[in-house]
Coordinates of C-alpha atoms in Angstrom, one line a residue:
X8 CA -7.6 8.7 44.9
X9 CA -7.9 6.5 41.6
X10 CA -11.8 7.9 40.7
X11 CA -9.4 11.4 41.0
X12 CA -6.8 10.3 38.7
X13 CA -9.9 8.8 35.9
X14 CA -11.3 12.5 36.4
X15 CA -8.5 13.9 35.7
X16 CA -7.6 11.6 32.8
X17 CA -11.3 12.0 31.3
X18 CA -10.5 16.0 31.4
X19 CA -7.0 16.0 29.8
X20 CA -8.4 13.8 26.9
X21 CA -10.2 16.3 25.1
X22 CA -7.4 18.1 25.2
X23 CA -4.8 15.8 23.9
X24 CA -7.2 15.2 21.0
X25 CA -7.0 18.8 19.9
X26 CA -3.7 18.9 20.7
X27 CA -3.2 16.0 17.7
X28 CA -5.1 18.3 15.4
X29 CA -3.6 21.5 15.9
X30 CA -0.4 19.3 15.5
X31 CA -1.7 18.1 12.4
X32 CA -3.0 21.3 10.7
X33 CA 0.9 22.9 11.4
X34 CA 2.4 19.8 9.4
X35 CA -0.2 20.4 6.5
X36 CA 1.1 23.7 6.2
X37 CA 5.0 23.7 7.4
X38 CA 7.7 21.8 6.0
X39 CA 8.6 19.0 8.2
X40 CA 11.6 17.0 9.1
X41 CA 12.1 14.6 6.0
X42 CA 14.1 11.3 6.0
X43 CA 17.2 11.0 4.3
X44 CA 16.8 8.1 1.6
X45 CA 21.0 7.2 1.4
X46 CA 21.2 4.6 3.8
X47 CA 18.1 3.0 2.6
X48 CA 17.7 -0.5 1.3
X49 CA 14.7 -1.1 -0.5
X50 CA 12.5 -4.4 -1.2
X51 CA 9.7 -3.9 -3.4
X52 CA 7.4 -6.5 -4.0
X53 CA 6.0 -7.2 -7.4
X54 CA 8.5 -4.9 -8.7
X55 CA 8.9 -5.7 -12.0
X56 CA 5.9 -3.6 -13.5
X57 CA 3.2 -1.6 -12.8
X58 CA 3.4 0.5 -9.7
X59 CA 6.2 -1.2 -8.8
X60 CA 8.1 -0.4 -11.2
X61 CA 7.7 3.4 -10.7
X62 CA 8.3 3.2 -7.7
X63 CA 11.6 1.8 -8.0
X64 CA 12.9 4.5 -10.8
X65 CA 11.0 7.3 -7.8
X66 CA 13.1 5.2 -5.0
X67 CA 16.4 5.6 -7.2
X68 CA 15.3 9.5 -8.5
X69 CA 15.2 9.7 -4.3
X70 CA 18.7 8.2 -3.6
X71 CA 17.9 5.3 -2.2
X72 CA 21.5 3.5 -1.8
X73 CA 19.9 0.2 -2.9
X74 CA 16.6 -1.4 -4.4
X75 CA 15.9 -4.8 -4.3
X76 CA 12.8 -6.3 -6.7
X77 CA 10.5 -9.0 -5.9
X78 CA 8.1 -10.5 -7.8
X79 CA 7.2 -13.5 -9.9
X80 CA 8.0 -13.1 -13.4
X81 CA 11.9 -12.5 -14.3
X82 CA 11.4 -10.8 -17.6
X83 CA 9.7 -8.2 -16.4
X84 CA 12.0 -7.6 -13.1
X85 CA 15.1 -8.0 -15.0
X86 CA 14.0 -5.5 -17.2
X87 CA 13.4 -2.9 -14.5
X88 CA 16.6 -3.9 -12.2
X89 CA 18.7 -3.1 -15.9
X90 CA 16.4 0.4 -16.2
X91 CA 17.7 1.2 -12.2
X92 CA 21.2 0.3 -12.9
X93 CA 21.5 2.8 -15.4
X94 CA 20.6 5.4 -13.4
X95 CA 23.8 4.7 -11.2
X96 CA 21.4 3.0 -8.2
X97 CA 22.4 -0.4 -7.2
X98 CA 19.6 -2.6 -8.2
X99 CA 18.8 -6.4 -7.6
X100 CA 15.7 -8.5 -8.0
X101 CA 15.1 -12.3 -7.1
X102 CA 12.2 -14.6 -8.2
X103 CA 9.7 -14.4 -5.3
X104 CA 5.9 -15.4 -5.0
X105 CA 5.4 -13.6 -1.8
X106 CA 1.8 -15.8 -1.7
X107 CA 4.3 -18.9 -0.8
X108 CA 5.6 -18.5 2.6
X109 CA 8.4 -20.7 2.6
X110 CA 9.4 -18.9 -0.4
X111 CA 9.3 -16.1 0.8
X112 CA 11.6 -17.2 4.4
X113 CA 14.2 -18.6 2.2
X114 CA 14.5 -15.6 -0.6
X115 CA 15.3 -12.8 2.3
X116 CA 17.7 -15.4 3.8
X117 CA 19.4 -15.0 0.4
X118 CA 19.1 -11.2 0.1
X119 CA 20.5 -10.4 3.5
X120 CA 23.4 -12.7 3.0
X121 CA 23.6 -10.8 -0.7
X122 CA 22.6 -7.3 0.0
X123 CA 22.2 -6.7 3.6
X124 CA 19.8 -5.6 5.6
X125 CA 16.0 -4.3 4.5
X126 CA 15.4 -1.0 5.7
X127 CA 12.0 0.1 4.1
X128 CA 9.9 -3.1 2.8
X129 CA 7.2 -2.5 0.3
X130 CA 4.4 -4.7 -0.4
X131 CA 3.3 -3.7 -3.2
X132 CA 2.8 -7.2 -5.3
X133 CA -1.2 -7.9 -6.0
X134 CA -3.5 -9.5 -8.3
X135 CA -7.5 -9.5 -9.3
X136 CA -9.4 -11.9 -11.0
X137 CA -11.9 -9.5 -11.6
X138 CA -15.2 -11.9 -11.0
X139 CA -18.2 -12.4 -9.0
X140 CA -17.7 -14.9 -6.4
X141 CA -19.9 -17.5 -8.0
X142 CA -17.9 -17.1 -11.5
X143 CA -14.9 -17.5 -9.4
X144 CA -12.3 -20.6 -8.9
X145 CA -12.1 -21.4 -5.7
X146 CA -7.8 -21.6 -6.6
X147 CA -7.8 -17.8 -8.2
X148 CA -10.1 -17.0 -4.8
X149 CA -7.5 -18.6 -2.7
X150 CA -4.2 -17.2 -4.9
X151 CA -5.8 -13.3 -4.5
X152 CA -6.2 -13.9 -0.4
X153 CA -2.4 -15.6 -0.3
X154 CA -0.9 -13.0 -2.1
X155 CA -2.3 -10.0 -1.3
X156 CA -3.0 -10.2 1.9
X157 CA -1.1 -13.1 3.6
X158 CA 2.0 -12.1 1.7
X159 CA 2.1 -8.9 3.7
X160 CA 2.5 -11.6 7.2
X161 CA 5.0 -13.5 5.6
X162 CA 7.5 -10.8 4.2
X163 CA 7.1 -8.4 7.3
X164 CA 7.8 -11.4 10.0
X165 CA 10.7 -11.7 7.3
X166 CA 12.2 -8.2 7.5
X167 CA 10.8 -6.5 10.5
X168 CA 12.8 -7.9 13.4
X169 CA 16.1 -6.7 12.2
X170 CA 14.4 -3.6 11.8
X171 CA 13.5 -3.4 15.4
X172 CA 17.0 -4.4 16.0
X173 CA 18.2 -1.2 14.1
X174 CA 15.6 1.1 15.2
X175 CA 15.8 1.8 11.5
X176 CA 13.0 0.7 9.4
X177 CA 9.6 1.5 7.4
X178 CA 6.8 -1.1 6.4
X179 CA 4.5 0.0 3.4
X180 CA 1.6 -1.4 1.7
X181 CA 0.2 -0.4 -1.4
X182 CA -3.4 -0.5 -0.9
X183 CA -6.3 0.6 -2.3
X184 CA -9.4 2.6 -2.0
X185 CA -11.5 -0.4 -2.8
X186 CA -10.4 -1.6 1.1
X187 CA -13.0 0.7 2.2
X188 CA -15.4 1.0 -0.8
X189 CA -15.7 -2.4 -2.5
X190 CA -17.6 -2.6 -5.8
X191 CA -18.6 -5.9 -7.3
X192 CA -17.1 -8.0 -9.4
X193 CA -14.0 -8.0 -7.9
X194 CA -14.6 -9.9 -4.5
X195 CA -11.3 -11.6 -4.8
X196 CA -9.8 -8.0 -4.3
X197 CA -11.8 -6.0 -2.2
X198 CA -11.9 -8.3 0.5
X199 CA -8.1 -9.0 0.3
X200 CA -7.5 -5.5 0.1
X201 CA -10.1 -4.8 3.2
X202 CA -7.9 -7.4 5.2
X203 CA -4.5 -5.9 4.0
X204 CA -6.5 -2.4 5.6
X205 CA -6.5 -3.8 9.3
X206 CA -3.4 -5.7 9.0
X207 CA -1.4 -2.4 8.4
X208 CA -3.8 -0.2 10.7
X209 CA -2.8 -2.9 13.5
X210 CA 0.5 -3.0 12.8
X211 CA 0.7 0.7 12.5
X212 CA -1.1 0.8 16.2
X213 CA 1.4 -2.2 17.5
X214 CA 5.1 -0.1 16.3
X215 CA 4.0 3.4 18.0
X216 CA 6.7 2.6 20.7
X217 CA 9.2 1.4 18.8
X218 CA 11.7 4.0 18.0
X219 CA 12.9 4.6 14.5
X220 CA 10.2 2.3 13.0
X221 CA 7.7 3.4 11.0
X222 CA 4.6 2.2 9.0
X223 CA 2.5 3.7 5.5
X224 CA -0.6 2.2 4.5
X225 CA -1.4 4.5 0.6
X226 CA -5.0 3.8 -0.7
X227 CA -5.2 4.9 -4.3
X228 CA -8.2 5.2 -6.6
X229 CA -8.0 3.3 -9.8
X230 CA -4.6 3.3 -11.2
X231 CA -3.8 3.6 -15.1
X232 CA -1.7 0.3 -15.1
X233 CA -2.6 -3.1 -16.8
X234 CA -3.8 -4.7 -13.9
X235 CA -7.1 -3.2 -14.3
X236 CA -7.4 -2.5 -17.8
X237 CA -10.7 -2.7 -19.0
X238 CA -12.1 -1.0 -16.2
X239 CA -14.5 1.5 -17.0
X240 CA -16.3 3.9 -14.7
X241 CA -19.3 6.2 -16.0
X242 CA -17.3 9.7 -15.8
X243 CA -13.8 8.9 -16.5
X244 CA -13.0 12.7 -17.4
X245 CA -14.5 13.2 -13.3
X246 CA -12.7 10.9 -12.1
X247 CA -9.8 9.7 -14.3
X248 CA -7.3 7.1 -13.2
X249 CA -4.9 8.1 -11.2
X250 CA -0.7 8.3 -12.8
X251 CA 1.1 5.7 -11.5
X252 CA 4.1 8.1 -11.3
X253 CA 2.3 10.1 -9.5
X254 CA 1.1 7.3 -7.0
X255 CA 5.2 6.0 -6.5
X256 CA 5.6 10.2 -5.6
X257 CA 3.1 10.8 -3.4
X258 CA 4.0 7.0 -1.7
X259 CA 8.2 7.9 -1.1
X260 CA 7.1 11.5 0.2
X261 CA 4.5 9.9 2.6
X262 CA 7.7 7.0 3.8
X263 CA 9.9 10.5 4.2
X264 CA 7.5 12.2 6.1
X265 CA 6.6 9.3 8.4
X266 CA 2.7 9.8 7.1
X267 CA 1.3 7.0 8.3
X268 CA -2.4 6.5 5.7
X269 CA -2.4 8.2 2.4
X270 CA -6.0 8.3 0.3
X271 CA -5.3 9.4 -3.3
X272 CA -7.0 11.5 -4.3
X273 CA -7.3 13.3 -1.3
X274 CA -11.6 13.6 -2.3
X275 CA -11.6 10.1 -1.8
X276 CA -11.5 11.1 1.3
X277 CA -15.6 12.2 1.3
X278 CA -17.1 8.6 -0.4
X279 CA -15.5 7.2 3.2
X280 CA -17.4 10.0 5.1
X281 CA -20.7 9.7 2.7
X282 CA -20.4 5.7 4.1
X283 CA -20.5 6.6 7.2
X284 CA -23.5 8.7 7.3
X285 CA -25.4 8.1 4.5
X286 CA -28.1 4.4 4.5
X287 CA -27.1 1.3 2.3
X288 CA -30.0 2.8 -0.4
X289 CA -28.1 6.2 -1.3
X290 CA -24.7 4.1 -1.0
X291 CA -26.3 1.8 -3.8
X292 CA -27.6 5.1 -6.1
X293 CA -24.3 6.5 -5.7
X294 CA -22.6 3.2 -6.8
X295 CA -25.3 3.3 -9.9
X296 CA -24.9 6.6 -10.9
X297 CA -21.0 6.5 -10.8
X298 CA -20.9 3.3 -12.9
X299 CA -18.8 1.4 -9.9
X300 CA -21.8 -0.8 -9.9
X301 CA -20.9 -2.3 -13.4
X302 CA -17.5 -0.8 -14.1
X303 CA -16.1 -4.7 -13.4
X304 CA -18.0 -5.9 -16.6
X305 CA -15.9 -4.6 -19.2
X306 CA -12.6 -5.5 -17.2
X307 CA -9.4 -8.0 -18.7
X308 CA -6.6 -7.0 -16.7
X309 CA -3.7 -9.1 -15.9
X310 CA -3.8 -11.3 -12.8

């Protein structure tokens, strides 16, 4: 009786699999059900500038009822909070440095007892140091891997449970391509960003039967902020940076249609196949012919 019910298991799998596609292909091509951004309060992490900081004015364009900013320096997020405000969104922003856990427990106490409840979280807040690993500090080495990716445990064991309370919630992370193509010179990053990758696509995995609670993992190419200025790649008029409006768009219409990974742009999508298939020598031609192999040496972003 059980080796029947495996059989039949093993048969309906193929099924169910095409099932996913076809399902898929009709929400490529058909307007879905979008959600409705006016009960919405919104913490974005390292809000103050950058991505960030379009994606609270594309958060407020979107009706969020509230956005909250995180991040570490007050200029810049009182700056933003007063561009918000004028807009007619209600718009608050605390001193945070999500890298410090304690911190981080003590500044949503504050918020919720201020604002309320979190409804969509956004970790967006990151930094690079934009070195080799021997040219590296072993404190900027440890700051990149506490903020970037141990932030994201610390603010989302912060906000989730009331989430799950509500049913009502969405966890995002702004990612990057770089967690599945890492160049050199910028160690510090890739391999925070790689481990920000399987944190979401585990926690993504973990919430699929929790009603009403969603996650968004968005892995953009290189973004025109000043976080990697400097950056150079051989064929910037092939592949330009990406707009970082355009990045804060594509991320609140991927949170209001539940999409649950976003690569932009979507032809990132074949250097993850071309990993896949092709050996470690082509990978190292392509990275030579693109300039990724070097593009690190002219870089003097912010960190």
């Amino acid at each position: 009786m059980m080796e029947m019910k495996v059989l039949g298991c093993a048969l309906l799998f193929p099924l169910q699999i095409l099932f996913c596609l076809l399902r898929a292909i009709v929400r490529f091509f058909t307007r879905q059900k979008r959600r409705d951004l006016g009960t919405d309060v919104v913490l974005i992490t390292g809000g103050g500038r950058g991505i960030g900081r379009h994606l609270a004015k594309e958060f407020a364009k979107q009706g969020a009822r509230k956005v909250i900013l995180w991040g570490r320096t007050e200029k810049c997020l009182k700056e933003t909070c007063e561009e918000i405000s004028m807009t007619g969104t209600e718009c608050h922003y605390f001193v945070c440095d999500v890298g410090n856990r304690d911190e981080v427990y003590q500044q949503a106490k504050v918020l919720r007892e201020k604002v309320g409840d979190v409804t969509i979280l956004v970790n967006n807040a990151a930094v690079v140091h934009g070195k080799s690993l021997m040219d590296s500090d072993d404190d900027a080495l440890l700051k990149t891997q506490h903020i970037n990716t141990l932030g994201q445990f610390w603010t989302t064991k912060a906000f989730l449970p009331r989430m799950l309370e509500l049913c009502n919630g969405h966890v995002v992370c702004i990612n990057s391509i770089l967690s599945l193509s890492s160049i050199p010179g910028a160690i510090d990053y890739c391999t925070s960003k790689a481990s920000s990758y399987a944190f979401m696509e585990s926690l993504t995995l973990g919430l699929l039967d929790c009603p009403g609670v969603g996650c968004t993992t968005v892995l953009p190419f290189h973004t025109d902020t000043e976080m990697f200025q400097g950056m150079r790649v051989r064929f910037p008029k092939l592949f330009p940076p990406l707009n970082p409006e355009m990045v804060a768009e594509r991320t609140v219409e991927a949170i209001k249609t539940n999409t649950a990974f976003v690569v932009l742009p979507w032809t990132m999508h074949f250097l993850v196949i071309l990993k896949s298939l092709l050996p470690q020598s082509a990978l190292e031609e392509i990275h030579k012919f693109s300039g990724s192999y070097t593009c690190m040496n002219t870089f003097k972003g912010r960190t």
